[in-house]
Coordinates of N, CA and C and ligand atoms in Angstrom, one line a residue:
X177 N -110.8 52.7 21.8 CA -110.2 51.3 21.7 C -108.7 51.4 22.0
X178 N -108.1 52.3 21.3 CA -106.6 52.5 21.5 C -106.3 52.8 23.0
X179 N -107.1 53.7 23.6 CA -106.8 54.0 25.0 C -107.1 52.8 25.9
X180 N -108.1 52.1 25.6 CA -108.5 50.9 26.4 C -107.4 49.9 26.3
X181 N -106.8 49.7 25.1 CA -105.7 48.7 25.0 C -104.5 49.2 25.7
X182 N -104.2 50.5 25.6 CA -103.0 51.0 26.3 C -103.2 50.7 27.8
X183 N -104.4 51.0 28.3 CA -104.6 50.8 29.7 C -104.5 49.3 30.0
X184 N -105.0 48.4 29.1 CA -104.9 47.0 29.3 C -103.4 46.6 29.5
X185 N -102.5 47.1 28.6 CA -101.1 46.8 28.6 C -100.5 47.3 29.9
X186 N -101.0 48.5 30.4 CA -100.5 49.0 31.6 C -100.8 48.1 32.8
X187 N -102.1 47.6 32.8 CA -102.5 46.7 33.9 C -101.7 45.4 33.8
X188 N -101.5 44.8 32.6 CA -100.7 43.6 32.5 C -99.3 43.9 33.1
X189 N -98.8 45.0 32.8 CA -97.4 45.4 33.3 C -97.4 45.4 34.8
X190 N -98.5 46.0 35.4 CA -98.5 46.0 36.9 C -98.5 44.6 37.5
X191 N -99.3 43.7 36.8 CA -99.4 42.3 37.4 C -98.0 41.6 37.1
X192 N -97.5 41.8 35.9 CA -96.2 41.1 35.6 C -95.1 41.7 36.5
X193 N -95.1 43.0 36.7 CA -94.1 43.7 37.5 C -94.1 43.1 38.9
X194 N -95.3 42.9 39.4 CA -95.4 42.3 40.8 C -94.7 40.9 40.8
X195 N -94.9 40.1 39.7 CA -94.3 38.8 39.6 C -92.8 39.0 39.4
X196 N -92.3 40.0 38.6 CA -90.9 40.2 38.4 C -90.2 40.5 39.7
X197 N -90.9 41.2 40.6 CA -90.3 41.5 42.0 C -90.0 40.2 42.7
X198 N -90.9 39.3 42.6 CA -90.8 38.0 43.3 C -89.7 37.2 42.6
X199 N -89.7 37.1 41.3 CA -88.6 36.4 40.6 C -87.2 37.0 40.9
X200 N -87.1 38.3 40.8 CA -85.8 38.9 41.1 C -85.3 38.7 42.5
X201 N -86.2 38.7 43.5 CA -85.8 38.5 44.9 C -85.5 37.0 45.2
X202 N -86.2 36.1 44.5 CA -86.1 34.7 44.9 C -85.1 33.9 44.0
X203 N -85.0 34.2 42.7 CA -84.2 33.4 41.8 C -82.7 33.3 42.2
X204 N -82.1 34.5 42.6 CA -80.7 34.4 43.0 C -80.5 33.5 44.2
X205 N -81.5 33.4 45.0 CA -81.4 32.6 46.3 C -81.9 31.2 46.1
X206 N -82.3 30.8 44.9 CA -82.8 29.5 44.6 C -84.1 29.1 45.4
X207 N -84.9 30.1 45.7 CA -86.2 29.9 46.3 C -87.2 29.7 45.2
X208 N -88.0 28.6 45.3 CA -89.0 28.5 44.2 C -90.0 29.6 44.2
X209 N -90.4 30.1 43.0 CA -91.4 31.2 43.0 C -92.7 30.9 42.3
X210 N -92.7 29.7 41.7 CA -93.9 29.4 40.8 C -95.2 29.2 41.6
X211 N -95.2 28.3 42.5 CA -96.5 27.9 43.2 C -96.5 28.4 44.7
X212 N -95.7 29.4 44.9 CA -95.5 29.7 46.3 C -96.2 31.1 46.6
X213 N -96.9 31.2 47.7 CA -97.6 32.5 48.0 C -96.5 33.4 48.5
X214 N -96.7 34.7 48.3 CA -95.8 35.7 48.8 C -95.9 35.9 50.3
X215 N -94.8 36.2 51.0 CA -94.9 36.4 52.4 C -94.2 37.7 52.8
X216 N -94.6 38.2 54.0 CA -93.9 39.4 54.5 C -92.5 39.0 54.8
X217 N -91.4 39.7 54.3 CA -90.1 39.2 54.6 C -89.7 39.4 56.1
X218 N -90.4 40.2 56.8 CA -90.1 40.5 58.2 C -90.8 39.4 59.1
X219 N -92.1 39.3 59.1 CA -92.8 38.4 60.0 C -93.3 37.1 59.4
X220 N -92.9 36.9 58.1 CA -93.2 35.6 57.4 C -94.7 35.4 57.2
X221 N -95.6 36.4 57.5 CA -97.0 36.2 57.3 C -97.3 36.0 55.9
X222 N -98.1 35.0 55.5 CA -98.5 34.8 54.1 C -99.5 35.8 53.7
X223 N -99.2 36.5 52.6 CA -100.1 37.6 52.1 C -101.3 37.0 51.5
X224 N -102.5 37.6 51.8 CA -103.7 37.2 51.2 C -103.8 38.0 49.8
X225 N -104.8 37.6 49.0 CA -104.9 38.2 47.7 C -105.0 39.7 47.8
X226 N -105.8 40.2 48.8 CA -106.0 41.7 48.9 C -104.8 42.4 49.5
X227 N -103.8 41.7 50.0 CA -102.6 42.3 50.4 C -101.5 42.3 49.3
X228 N -101.9 41.7 48.2 CA -101.0 41.5 47.1 C -101.4 42.1 45.8
X229 N -102.2 43.1 45.8 CA -102.7 43.8 44.6 C -101.6 44.8 44.2
X230 N -101.1 44.8 43.0 CA -100.0 45.8 42.6 C -100.5 47.2 43.0
X231 N -99.5 48.0 43.4 CA -99.7 49.4 43.8 C -100.8 49.7 44.9
X232 N -102.0 49.1 44.7 CA -103.1 49.4 45.6 C -102.8 49.0 47.0
X233 N -102.4 47.7 47.2 CA -102.2 47.2 48.6 C -101.1 48.1 49.3
X234 N -100.1 48.4 48.5 CA -99.0 49.3 49.1 C -99.5 50.6 49.5
X235 N -100.4 51.2 48.7 CA -100.9 52.5 49.0 C -101.9 52.5 50.2
X236 N -102.8 51.5 50.1 CA -103.8 51.4 51.2 C -103.2 51.0 52.5
X237 N -102.2 50.2 52.5 CA -101.6 49.8 53.8 C -100.5 50.8 54.3
X238 N -100.4 51.9 53.6 CA -99.5 52.9 54.0 C -98.0 52.5 54.0
X239 N -97.7 51.6 53.0 CA -96.3 51.2 52.9 C -95.8 50.3 54.1
X240 N -96.8 49.7 54.8 CA -96.5 48.8 55.9 C -97.1 47.5 55.8
X241 N -96.5 46.4 56.5 CA -97.1 45.1 56.6 C -98.3 45.3 57.5
X242 N -99.5 44.6 57.2 CA -100.7 44.8 58.0 C -100.5 44.1 59.3
X243 N -99.6 43.2 59.4 CA -99.5 42.4 60.6 C -98.4 42.9 61.6
X244 N -97.2 43.0 61.1 CA -96.1 43.4 62.0 C -95.7 44.9 61.8
X245 N -96.4 45.6 60.9 CA -96.2 47.0 60.7 C -94.8 47.4 60.2
X246 N -94.0 46.3 59.8 CA -92.7 46.6 59.2 C -92.9 47.4 57.9
X247 N -92.0 48.4 57.6 CA -92.3 49.1 56.4 C -91.8 48.3 55.2
X248 N -92.5 48.5 54.1 CA -92.3 47.8 52.8 C -91.5 48.8 51.9
X249 N -90.5 48.3 51.3 CA -89.6 49.1 50.4 C -90.4 49.7 49.3
X250 N -90.1 50.9 48.9 CA -90.8 51.6 47.8 C -90.4 51.0 46.5
X251 N -89.3 50.1 46.5 CA -88.8 49.5 45.3 C -90.0 48.6 44.7
X252 N -90.8 47.9 45.5 CA -91.8 47.0 45.0 C -92.8 47.8 44.1
X253 N -93.5 48.8 44.7 CA -94.5 49.5 43.8 C -93.8 50.2 42.7
X254 N -92.5 50.7 42.9 CA -91.8 51.4 41.8 C -91.6 50.4 40.6
X255 N -91.2 49.2 40.9 CA -91.0 48.2 39.8 C -92.3 47.9 39.1
X256 N -93.4 47.8 39.9 CA -94.7 47.5 39.3 C -95.1 48.6 38.4
X257 N -95.0 49.8 38.9 CA -95.4 51.0 38.1 C -94.5 51.1 36.8
X258 N -93.2 50.9 37.0 CA -92.3 51.0 35.8 C -92.7 49.9 34.8
X259 N -92.9 48.7 35.2 CA -93.3 47.6 34.2 C -94.6 48.0 33.5
X260 N -95.6 48.5 34.3 CA -96.8 49.0 33.7 C -96.6 50.0 32.6
X261 N -95.8 51.0 32.9 CA -95.5 52.1 32.0 C -94.8 51.6 30.8
X262 N -93.8 50.7 31.0 CA -93.0 50.2 29.8 C -93.8 49.3 28.9
X263 N -94.7 48.5 29.5 CA -95.6 47.6 28.7 C -96.5 48.6 27.8
X264 N -97.1 49.6 28.5 CA -98.0 50.5 27.8 C -97.2 51.3 26.6
X265 N -96.0 51.7 26.9 CA -95.2 52.4 25.9 C -94.9 51.4 24.7
X266 N -94.6 50.2 25.1 CA -94.3 49.2 24.0 C -95.5 49.1 23.1
X267 N -96.7 49.0 23.6 CA -97.9 48.9 22.8 C -98.1 50.2 21.9
X268 N -97.9 51.3 22.6 CA -98.2 52.6 21.9 C -97.1 52.8 20.8
X269 N -95.9 52.5 21.0 CA -94.8 52.7 20.0 C -94.8 51.7 18.9
X270 N -95.2 50.4 19.2 CA -95.1 49.4 18.2 C -96.4 48.9 17.6
X271 N -97.5 48.9 18.5 CA -98.8 48.4 18.0 C -98.8 46.9 17.9
X272 N -99.9 46.4 17.3 CA -100.0 44.9 17.2 C -99.2 44.5 16.0
X273 N -98.0 43.9 16.3 CA -97.0 43.6 15.3 C -96.1 42.6 16.1
X274 N -95.5 41.6 15.3 CA -94.7 40.6 16.1 C -93.6 41.3 16.9
X275 N -93.1 42.4 16.5 CA -92.0 43.1 17.3 C -92.5 43.4 18.7
X276 N -93.8 43.6 18.9 CA -94.3 43.8 20.2 C -94.0 42.7 21.2
X277 N -93.9 41.5 20.7 CA -93.5 40.4 21.6 C -92.0 40.6 22.0
X278 N -91.2 41.0 21.1 CA -89.8 41.3 21.4 C -89.7 42.4 22.5
X279 N -90.5 43.4 22.3 CA -90.4 44.6 23.2 C -90.8 44.1 24.6
X280 N -91.9 43.3 24.7 CA -92.4 42.9 26.0 C -91.3 41.9 26.7
X281 N -90.7 41.1 25.9 CA -89.7 40.2 26.4 C -88.5 41.0 26.9
X282 N -88.0 41.9 26.1 CA -86.9 42.7 26.5 C -87.2 43.5 27.7
X283 N -88.3 44.2 27.8 CA -88.7 44.9 29.0 C -88.7 44.0 30.2
X284 N -89.3 42.8 30.1 CA -89.4 41.9 31.2 C -88.0 41.5 31.7
X285 N -87.1 41.1 30.8 CA -85.8 40.8 31.2 C -85.1 41.9 31.9
X286 N -85.2 43.1 31.4 CA -84.5 44.3 32.0 C -85.0 44.5 33.4
X287 N -86.3 44.4 33.6 CA -86.9 44.7 34.9 C -86.4 43.7 35.9
X288 N -86.4 42.4 35.5 CA -85.9 41.3 36.5 C -84.5 41.6 36.9
X289 N -83.7 42.0 35.9 CA -82.3 42.3 36.1 C -82.1 43.6 37.0
X290 N -83.0 44.5 36.8 CA -83.0 45.7 37.6 C -83.2 45.3 39.1
X291 N -84.1 44.4 39.4 CA -84.4 43.9 40.7 C -83.1 43.2 41.3
X292 N -82.6 42.2 40.5 CA -81.5 41.4 41.1 C -80.2 42.2 41.2
X293 N -80.0 43.2 40.3 CA -78.8 44.0 40.4 C -78.9 45.0 41.6
X294 N -80.1 45.6 41.8 CA -80.2 46.5 42.9 C -80.1 45.7 44.2
X295 N -80.8 44.6 44.3 CA -80.9 43.8 45.6 C -79.6 43.1 45.9
X296 N -79.0 42.4 44.9 CA -77.9 41.5 45.1 C -76.6 41.8 44.4
X297 N -76.7 42.9 43.6 CA -75.6 43.3 42.7 C -75.1 42.1 41.8
X298 N -76.1 41.4 41.2 CA -75.7 40.4 40.2 C -76.8 40.3 39.2
X299 N -76.3 39.8 38.0 CA -77.1 39.5 36.9 C -77.1 38.0 36.6
X300 N -78.2 37.3 37.1 CA -78.2 35.8 37.1 C -78.1 35.3 35.6
X301 N -77.3 34.3 35.4 CA -77.2 33.6 34.1 C -78.6 33.0 33.8
X302 N -79.3 32.5 34.8 CA -80.6 31.9 34.5 C -81.5 32.8 33.8
X303 N -81.5 34.1 34.2 CA -82.4 35.1 33.5 C -82.0 35.2 32.1
X304 N -80.7 35.4 31.8 CA -80.2 35.6 30.5 C -80.5 34.3 29.6
X305 N -80.3 33.2 30.2 CA -80.5 31.9 29.5 C -81.9 31.7 29.1
X306 N -82.8 32.2 30.0 CA -84.3 32.1 29.7 C -84.7 33.0 28.5
X307 N -84.2 34.2 28.5 CA -84.6 35.2 27.5 C -83.9 35.1 26.2
X308 N -82.6 34.7 26.2 CA -81.8 34.7 25.0 C -82.4 33.9 23.9
X309 N -82.8 32.6 24.1 CA -83.4 31.9 23.0 C -84.7 32.5 22.5
X310 N -85.5 33.0 23.4 CA -86.8 33.6 23.0 C -86.5 34.8 22.1
X311 N -85.6 35.7 22.5 CA -85.3 36.9 21.8 C -84.6 36.5 20.4
X312 N -83.8 35.5 20.4 CA -83.2 35.0 19.2 C -84.3 34.6 18.2
X313 N -85.3 33.8 18.6 CA -86.4 33.4 17.8 C -87.1 34.6 17.2
X314 N -87.3 35.6 18.1 CA -88.0 36.8 17.7 C -87.2 37.6 16.6
X315 N -85.9 37.6 16.8 CA -85.0 38.3 15.8 C -85.0 37.5 14.4
X316 N -85.3 36.2 14.5 CA -85.4 35.5 13.2 C -86.8 35.8 12.6
X317 N -87.8 35.9 13.4 CA -89.1 36.3 12.9 C -89.2 37.7 12.3
X318 N -88.6 38.6 13.1 CA -88.6 40.0 12.7 C -87.1 40.4 12.5
X319 N -86.5 40.1 11.3 CA -85.1 40.3 11.2 C -84.7 41.8 10.9
X320 N -83.5 42.1 11.1 CA -83.0 43.5 10.7 C -82.6 43.5 9.2
X321 N -82.4 44.6 8.7 CA -81.9 44.8 7.4 C -80.6 45.5 7.5
X322 N -79.4 44.9 7.3 CA -79.2 43.5 6.9 C -79.4 42.6 8.1
X323 N -79.7 41.4 7.9 CA -80.1 40.4 8.9 C -79.0 40.2 9.9
X324 N -77.7 40.2 9.4 CA -76.6 39.9 10.3 C -76.3 40.9 11.4
X325 N -77.0 42.1 11.3 CA -76.8 43.1 12.3 C -77.1 42.6 13.7
X326 N -78.0 41.6 13.8 CA -78.3 41.1 15.2 C -77.1 40.3 15.7
X327 N -76.5 39.4 14.8 CA -75.3 38.6 15.3 C -74.2 39.5 15.6
X328 N -73.9 40.5 14.7 CA -72.8 41.5 14.9 C -73.1 42.3 16.2
X329 N -74.3 42.7 16.4 CA -74.7 43.4 17.6 C -74.4 42.6 18.9
X330 N -74.7 41.3 18.8 CA -74.5 40.4 20.0 C -73.0 40.4 20.3
X331 N -72.2 40.2 19.3 CA -70.7 40.1 19.5 C -70.2 41.4 19.9
X332 N -70.6 42.5 19.3 CA -70.1 43.8 19.6 C -70.4 44.2 21.0
X333 N -71.7 43.9 21.5 CA -72.1 44.2 22.8 C -71.2 43.5 23.8
X334 N -71.0 42.2 23.6 CA -70.1 41.5 24.6 C -68.7 41.9 24.5
X335 N -68.2 42.2 23.3 CA -66.8 42.6 23.2 C -66.5 43.9 23.8
X336 N -67.3 44.9 23.6 CA -67.1 46.2 24.2 C -67.0 46.1 25.7
X337 N -67.9 45.3 26.4 CA -67.8 45.2 27.8 C -66.5 44.4 28.2
X338 N -66.2 43.4 27.4 CA -65.0 42.6 27.7 C -63.8 43.5 27.7
X339 N -63.7 44.4 26.8 CA -62.6 45.4 26.8 C -62.6 46.2 28.0
X340 N -63.8 46.7 28.4 CA -63.9 47.6 29.6 C -63.4 46.8 30.8
X341 N -63.8 45.5 30.9 CA -63.5 44.7 32.1 C -61.9 44.6 32.1
X342 N -61.3 44.4 31.0 CA -59.8 44.2 30.9 C -59.1 45.5 31.3
X343 N -59.7 46.7 30.9 CA -59.0 48.0 31.2 C -59.3 48.4 32.6
X344 N -60.6 48.3 33.0 CA -60.9 48.9 34.3 C -60.7 48.0 35.5
X345 N -60.6 46.7 35.3 CA -60.3 45.7 36.4 C -61.3 45.9 37.5
X346 N -62.6 45.5 37.3 CA -63.6 45.5 38.4 C -64.7 46.6 38.2
X347 N -64.6 47.4 37.2 CA -65.7 48.4 36.9 C -66.9 47.6 36.5
X348 N -66.8 46.6 35.7 CA -67.9 45.8 35.2 C -67.6 44.4 35.4
X349 N -68.6 43.5 35.3 CA -68.4 42.1 35.5 C -68.9 41.3 34.3
X350 N -68.7 39.9 34.4 CA -69.1 39.0 33.4 C -70.6 39.1 33.1
X351 N -71.4 39.4 34.2 CA -72.8 39.5 34.0 C -73.2 40.6 33.0
X352 N -72.5 41.7 33.2 CA -72.7 42.9 32.3 C -72.4 42.5 30.9
X353 N -71.3 41.8 30.7 CA -70.8 41.4 29.4 C -71.9 40.5 28.7
X354 N -72.4 39.5 29.4 CA -73.4 38.6 28.8 C -74.7 39.4 28.5
X355 N -75.1 40.2 29.5 CA -76.3 41.0 29.3 C -76.2 41.9 28.0
X356 N -75.0 42.5 27.8 CA -74.9 43.4 26.6 C -74.9 42.5 25.3
X357 N -74.4 41.3 25.4 CA -74.5 40.4 24.3 C -76.0 40.2 23.9
X358 N -76.8 39.9 24.9 CA -78.2 39.7 24.6 C -78.9 41.0 24.1
X359 N -78.5 42.1 24.7 CA -79.1 43.4 24.3 C -78.7 43.7 22.8
X360 N -77.4 43.3 22.5 CA -76.9 43.6 21.1 C -77.7 42.8 20.1
X361 N -78.1 41.6 20.4 CA -78.9 40.8 19.6 C -80.3 41.5 19.2
X362 N -80.8 42.1 20.3 CA -82.1 42.8 20.1 C -82.0 44.1 19.3
X363 N -80.9 44.8 19.7 CA -80.8 46.2 19.1 C -80.0 46.3 17.8
X364 N -79.2 45.3 17.5 CA -78.4 45.4 16.3 C -77.1 46.2 16.6
X365 N -76.2 46.2 15.6 CA -74.8 46.6 15.9 C -74.7 48.1 16.2
X366 N -75.5 48.9 15.4 CA -75.4 50.4 15.6 C -75.9 50.8 16.9
X367 N -77.1 50.3 17.2 CA -77.8 50.7 18.4 C -77.2 50.2 19.7
X368 N -76.6 49.0 19.6 CA -76.0 48.5 20.9 C -74.8 49.4 21.3
X369 N -74.2 50.1 20.4 CA -73.1 51.0 20.7 C -73.7 52.3 21.3
X370 N -74.9 52.7 20.8 CA -75.6 53.8 21.4 C -76.0 53.5 22.8
X371 N -76.6 52.3 23.0 CA -77.0 51.9 24.3 C -75.9 51.9 25.3
X372 N -74.7 51.4 24.8 CA -73.5 51.4 25.7 C -73.1 52.9 26.1
X373 N -73.1 53.7 25.0 CA -72.7 55.1 25.2 C -73.7 55.8 26.2
X374 N -75.0 55.6 26.0 CA -76.0 56.2 26.9 C -75.8 55.7 28.4
X375 N -75.6 54.3 28.5 CA -75.5 53.7 29.8 C -74.3 54.4 30.6
X376 N -73.2 54.6 29.9 CA -72.0 55.2 30.5 C -72.3 56.6 30.9
X377 N -72.9 57.3 30.0 CA -73.2 58.7 30.3 C -74.1 58.9 31.5
X378 N -75.2 58.1 31.5 CA -76.2 58.2 32.6 C -75.5 57.8 33.9
X379 N -74.6 56.7 33.8 CA -73.9 56.2 35.0 C -73.0 57.3 35.5
X380 N -72.3 58.0 34.6 CA -71.3 59.0 35.0 C -72.1 60.2 35.7
X381 N -73.2 60.6 35.1 CA -73.9 61.8 35.6 C -74.5 61.4 37.0
X382 N -75.1 60.3 37.1 CA -75.7 59.9 38.4 C -74.6 59.6 39.4
X383 N -73.5 59.0 39.0 CA -72.4 58.7 39.9 C -71.8 60.0 40.5
X384 N -71.6 61.0 39.6 CA -71.0 62.2 40.1 C -72.0 62.9 41.1
X385 N -73.3 62.9 40.7 CA -74.3 63.5 41.6 C -74.4 62.8 42.9
X386 N -74.4 61.5 43.0 CA -74.4 60.7 44.2 C -73.2 61.0 45.1
X387 N -72.0 61.1 44.4 CA -70.8 61.4 45.1 C -70.8 62.8 45.7
X388 N -71.2 63.7 44.9 CA -71.1 65.1 45.4 C -72.2 65.4 46.5
X389 N -73.3 64.6 46.4 CA -74.3 64.8 47.5 C -74.0 63.9 48.7
X390 N -72.8 63.2 48.6 CA -72.3 62.3 49.7 C -73.3 61.2 50.0
X391 N -74.1 60.7 49.0 CA -75.0 59.6 49.2 C -74.2 58.3 49.1
X392 N -73.2 58.3 48.3 CA -72.3 57.1 48.2 C -70.9 57.6 48.4
X393 N -70.0 56.7 48.9 CA -68.6 57.0 49.0 C -67.8 56.5 47.8
X394 N -66.6 57.0 47.6 CA -65.8 56.7 46.4 C -65.5 55.2 46.3
X395 N -65.4 54.6 47.5 CA -65.0 53.1 47.5 C -66.2 52.2 47.4
X396 N -67.4 52.7 47.6 CA -68.6 51.9 47.6 C -68.8 51.4 46.1
X397 N -69.0 50.0 46.0 CA -69.3 49.5 44.6 C -70.8 49.8 44.3
X398 N -71.0 50.3 43.1 CA -72.3 50.6 42.6 C -72.7 49.7 41.5
X399 N -73.8 49.1 41.5 CA -74.2 48.2 40.4 C -74.4 49.0 39.1
X400 N -73.8 48.5 38.0 CA -73.9 49.2 36.7 C -75.2 48.8 35.9
X401 N -75.8 47.7 36.4 CA -77.0 47.1 35.7 C -78.1 48.2 35.5
X402 N -78.5 49.0 36.5 CA -79.6 49.9 36.3 C -79.3 50.9 35.2
X403 N -78.0 51.3 35.0 CA -77.7 52.3 33.9 C -77.8 51.6 32.5
X404 N -77.4 50.3 32.5 CA -77.6 49.5 31.3 C -79.1 49.4 30.9
X405 N -79.9 49.2 31.9 CA -81.3 49.0 31.7 C -81.9 50.3 31.1
X406 N -81.6 51.5 31.8 CA -82.1 52.7 31.3 C -81.6 53.1 29.9
X407 N -80.3 52.9 29.7 CA -79.7 53.2 28.3 C -80.3 52.3 27.3
X408 N -80.6 51.1 27.6 CA -81.2 50.1 26.6 C -82.6 50.5 26.3
X409 N -83.4 50.9 27.3 CA -84.8 51.2 27.1 C -84.9 52.5 26.2
X410 N -84.1 53.5 26.5 CA -84.1 54.7 25.7 C -83.7 54.4 24.2
X411 N -82.6 53.5 24.1 CA -82.2 53.2 22.7 C -83.3 52.4 22.0
X412 N -83.9 51.4 22.7 CA -84.9 50.6 22.0 C -86.0 51.4 21.4
X413 N -86.5 52.4 22.2 CA -87.7 53.1 21.8 C -87.3 54.4 20.9
X414 N -86.1 55.0 21.2 CA -85.8 56.2 20.6 C -84.4 56.2 19.8
X415 N -83.8 55.0 19.7 CA -82.5 54.9 19.1 C -82.5 55.5 17.6
X416 N -83.4 55.1 16.8 CA -83.5 55.6 15.4 C -83.5 57.1 15.4
X417 N -84.4 57.6 16.2 CA -84.5 59.1 16.3 C -83.2 59.8 16.7
X418 N -82.6 59.2 17.8 CA -81.3 59.8 18.3 C -80.2 59.7 17.2
X419 N -80.1 58.6 16.5 CA -79.0 58.4 15.5 C -79.3 59.4 14.4
X420 N -80.5 59.5 13.9 CA -80.8 60.4 12.8 C -80.5 61.8 13.2
X421 N -80.9 62.2 14.4 CA -80.7 63.5 14.9 C -79.2 63.9 15.0
X422 N -78.4 62.9 15.5 CA -77.0 63.1 15.6 C -76.3 63.3 14.2
X423 N -76.7 62.5 13.3 CA -76.0 62.6 12.0 C -76.5 63.7 11.1
X424 N -77.7 64.3 11.5 CA -78.2 65.4 10.7 C -77.6 66.7 11.3
X425 N -77.1 66.7 12.5 CA -76.7 67.9 13.1 C -75.2 68.0 13.3
X426 N -74.5 67.0 12.8 CA -73.0 67.0 13.0 C -72.3 67.2 11.6
Ligands
ZN636 ZN1 -95.0 41.5 58.4

């Protein structure tokens, strides 16, 4: 039963991930996504249901459009797979508990932001405004001990980034600040600091690697959103463990 449910959450993640791709690509350009069929971005051919199956269509069609043979970015199946894995981990780590709703909402928001930040280098307000009230309600239903840690986390998250924006002048933007506010609400005050620390560390390691491999140049702007996403996911699932480990060994 447990395995079956884990697989069910994985499948749901694949389907939602496919939807998040569409939302992330269309929302910043104000293209409606609700009742509109997906099209090939190259030849505008409308995709049939069997050209639109998460992961499978991509694999069967050999990463190409069936009509114009334009290659399809690996980002799409990667986002689908990632969402599937994150939904499955959410279920395995949390089980059937109201917090599972928070986990699914948080993962969904982060995946959409991953798409918009990679594609357009922006974190749309609309995405944050959609998820913030839902996550706030969930933090009232499943409060922290002490309860005010969520409010303090929200303020701390936004403030830390505000300071970085003032110091670095262009390293991070207003979108990152608002995003960290929402993340702070979900993680609480202690863990939002850990998420920030991890995001910076991951960003620095990958940034140095990309620079030394000459994949990016020093002047090229790099979106910080993906590092925030990874840092937050690690903190959400393993933050308690990491904080305990740190304080027991220092
Ligand atoms: Zn095509």
